[in-house]
C-alpha positions as a printed Julia matrix, in Angstrom:
244×3 Matrix{Float64}:
  83.13  63.27   44.34
  82.63  59.44   43.7
  81.89  56.79   46.26
  84.85  54.37   46.82
  84.61  51.31   48.8
  87.22  51.1    51.19
  86.25  47.77   53.2
  83.55  44.69   52.42
  81.14  46.63   55.16
  81.36  50.29   54.76
  81.36  52.61   51.77
  82.67  56.46   52.49
  83.52  59.61   50.47
  86.67  59.47   48.41
  88.4   60.56   45.4
  91.83  59.8    44.01
  93.96  62.35   42.6
  97.75  62.02   41.37
  97.5   58.58   42.45
  96.78  59.63   46.04
  93.26  58.75   47.85
  91.46  61.52   49.58
  89.01  60.54   52.31
  86.16  62.52   54.04
  87.21  62.02   57.74
  83.91  63.1    58.95
  82.0   60.69   56.48
  84.28  58.0    57.33
  83.59  58.66   61.05
  79.48  58.45   60.72
  79.66  55.69   58.42
  81.91  53.51   59.82
  81.93  54.08   63.77
  80.38  50.37   64.67
  83.84  49.18   62.78
  86.25  50.72   65.1
  88.03  48.39   67.01
  89.66  49.29   70.85
  93.82  49.07   70.71
  94.7   49.73   74.04
  92.92  51.63   77.18
  94.81  52.49   80.09
  94.25  54.78   83.39
  97.19  57.13   83.18
  96.46  58.57   86.65
  94.24  57.62   89.48
  92.86  59.23   92.79
  90.92  56.87   95.11
  90.33  58.07   98.71
  88.26  58.37  101.42
  89.94  61.35  103.18
  90.37  64.35  101.18
  88.96  67.6   102.02
  85.59  68.79  100.34
  83.45  71.63  100.3
  81.33  72.23  103.21
  78.03  71.74  100.94
  79.03  68.46  100.05
  79.38  67.18  103.61
  76.15  69.1   104.7
  73.94  67.99  101.95
  73.97  64.1   103.24
  73.28  65.21  107.01
  70.12  63.74  108.2
  66.99  65.77  108.14
  67.47  66.2   112.43
  70.8   67.41  111.99
  70.02  69.53  109.63
  66.85  71.05  111.8
  69.63  71.48  114.7
  72.11  72.94  112.49
  70.52  75.6   109.78
  72.35  76.5   107.12
  72.57  80.2   107.7
  75.04  82.92  109.46
  78.48  81.41  109.69
  77.47  77.8   108.19
  76.25  79.74  105.08
  79.47  81.55  104.84
  81.21  78.01  104.99
  79.29  76.89  101.86
  82.88  76.72   99.59
  85.05  76.16  102.3
  87.39  72.85  102.13
  86.98  70.62  105.07
  88.13  66.96  105.85
  85.24  64.94  107.45
  86.73  65.15  110.69
  87.05  69.14  110.73
  83.08  69.2   109.55
  82.61  67.08  112.33
  84.03  69.17  114.86
  82.97  72.48  113.29
  79.39  71.4   113.96
  80.21  69.64  117.11
  78.57  66.41  115.91
  79.94  62.49  116.21
  82.21  61.69  112.93
  79.99  58.6   112.39
  77.03  61.2   111.81
  78.94  62.42  108.73
  78.59  60.65  105.63
  82.1   59.06  104.37
  81.8   58.86  100.48
  84.48  57.43   98.14
  86.17  60.13   96.02
  87.14  58.92   92.76
  89.02  60.52   89.69
  90.43  58.68   86.96
  92.37  59.81   83.23
  93.22  57.68   80.99
  93.64  57.13   76.92
  91.53  54.79   74.6
  93.37  54.17   71.27
  90.94  52.69   68.61
  91.65  52.1    65.15
  90.01  51.61   61.9
  91.44  49.54   58.91
  91.32  50.17   55.25
  92.23  53.08   54.97
  94.56  52.01   58.54
  93.63  55.21   60.72
  93.99  55.23   64.48
  92.71  57.85   67.27
  93.86  58.23   70.57
  91.18  59.55   73.11
  91.84  61.24   76.26
  89.26  60.67   79.08
  88.3   61.61   82.52
  85.83  60.4    84.79
  84.74  63.71   85.85
  86.27  67.23   85.2
  86.15  67.99   88.61
  88.94  67.41   91.07
  87.38  64.28   92.04
  83.82  62.75   91.83
  82.16  61.85   95.59
  80.27  59.02   95.23
  77.87  58.41   98.24
  76.57  54.97   99.07
  73.03  54.77   99.47
  72.6   51.21  100.52
  74.65  48.63  102.99
  77.37  47.55  100.89
  80.55  45.43  102.56
  83.83  46.96  102.23
  84.62  44.49   99.38
  81.74  45.83   97.52
  81.3   49.44   98.09
  84.43  50.46   95.8
  83.58  48.67   92.73
  80.3   50.16   93.05
  81.76  53.56   93.49
  83.98  53.27   90.51
  81.06  52.22   88.42
  78.9   55.29   89.24
  81.84  57.53   89.03
  81.7   57.88   85.73
  77.96  59.27   85.18
  79.54  62.73   83.7
  82.47  61.24   82.01
  84.19  63.16   79.01
  86.46  62.75   76.19
  88.88  65.59   76.94
  91.22  65.83   73.69
  91.63  63.75   70.42
  94.88  62.63   68.64
  95.05  60.92   65.26
  97.49  58.98   63.15
  97.69  57.96   59.69
 100.89  57.17   57.81
 100.17  55.9    54.41
 101.7   58.95   52.42
  99.18  57.76   49.62
  96.16  58.73   51.81
  95.27  62.3    52.6
  92.1   63.12   55.24
  90.29  66.11   54.66
  87.51  67.61   56.56
  85.03  70.4    55.6
  85.67  72.79   58.75
  82.42  74.56   58.0
  80.85  71.49   59.55
  82.91  71.98   62.37
  82.65  76.06   62.53
  86.05  76.44   60.49
  86.64  78.04   57.39
  86.46  75.51   54.41
  88.14  72.08   53.2
  91.06  71.56   55.93
  93.65  68.58   55.65
  95.36  65.92   58.16
  98.5   65.01   56.51
  99.83  61.49   57.14
 102.28  61.4    59.94
 104.5   58.67   61.94
 103.33  59.4    65.41
 100.12  60.67   67.07
  98.86  64.35   66.8
  96.85  66.64   68.22
  93.62  66.94   65.81
  92.7   70.64   65.34
  90.43  72.01   68.22
  87.24  72.66   65.7
  87.44  68.89   64.41
  88.05  67.34   68.13
  85.47  69.41   69.43
  82.99  67.68   66.96
  84.64  64.39   67.4
  84.12  64.77   71.14
  80.53  65.68   70.69
  79.79  63.1    68.28
  81.68  60.39   70.13
  79.59  60.61   73.43
  76.48  60.71   71.66
  77.15  57.82   70.03
  75.61  54.24   71.26
  79.19  52.29   70.53
  81.06  54.8    72.74
  78.46  54.92   75.42
  77.81  50.9    75.64
  80.82  49.3    74.36
  83.89  51.67   74.91
  83.05  53.1    78.14
  82.3   49.54   79.39
  85.89  48.88   78.83
  87.25  52.21   80.1
  85.31  50.98   83.6
  86.84  47.97   83.21
  90.41  49.09   83.05
  89.71  51.72   86.47
  88.13  48.75   88.27
  91.65  46.89   87.25
  93.75  50.09   88.17
  92.03  50.0    91.56
  92.88  46.36   92.32
  96.64  46.76   91.18
  96.86  49.39   93.57
  95.62  46.76   96.35
  92.36  49.18   96.73
  90.42  46.54   95.81
  90.71  43.05   97.29
  91.67  39.94   94.94
  88.35  37.16   95.01
């Protein structure tokens, strides 16, 4: 295939047939990732709490060494390993004071990040979560004020964040996006046809995109920072974080 310049900064593999331009989507993404821009980032769902039940072991792990010696993890306690307990129920079960049980923030966010590339005009909608678990418990290791603790917890709740789905839109009827599905564990060259709305990316291609995006420094440094900022704004809007 000849190489066609699609903008002043980037070249990607393309060819023209019957007045249509066929573009290799995988090559476009890998060649142009730093030029993709964020259109919109939003939190679609959020959980911020310190009162939800957690597995017994999550409470037990953060007991002091002295309390662990007094309450060794065996017998009935070992049998309760996966039992869901509130902090109060856990303290009552061990017969200890509530203040001896660490009180982590429990954080879960889900959202969407829309990014686009011009010439050709393509947009991707990435669905993301900060954790695939019900929530991420964040234990505060240092003495922080109430005003400081939640922003710290949110910032640290994205250690295991994941993109969970990808949608695409490309409206130009004279542009056809193709990809070699052999590169995504599929079968031969596949096409993504123009559409007037976001459509799900085929699973093999979506899996390739997710793996590529999450390992790319643009996403790890720039896009994740925007996602975290949106999560902080969500918490402030919901009045979990006081205005400065």
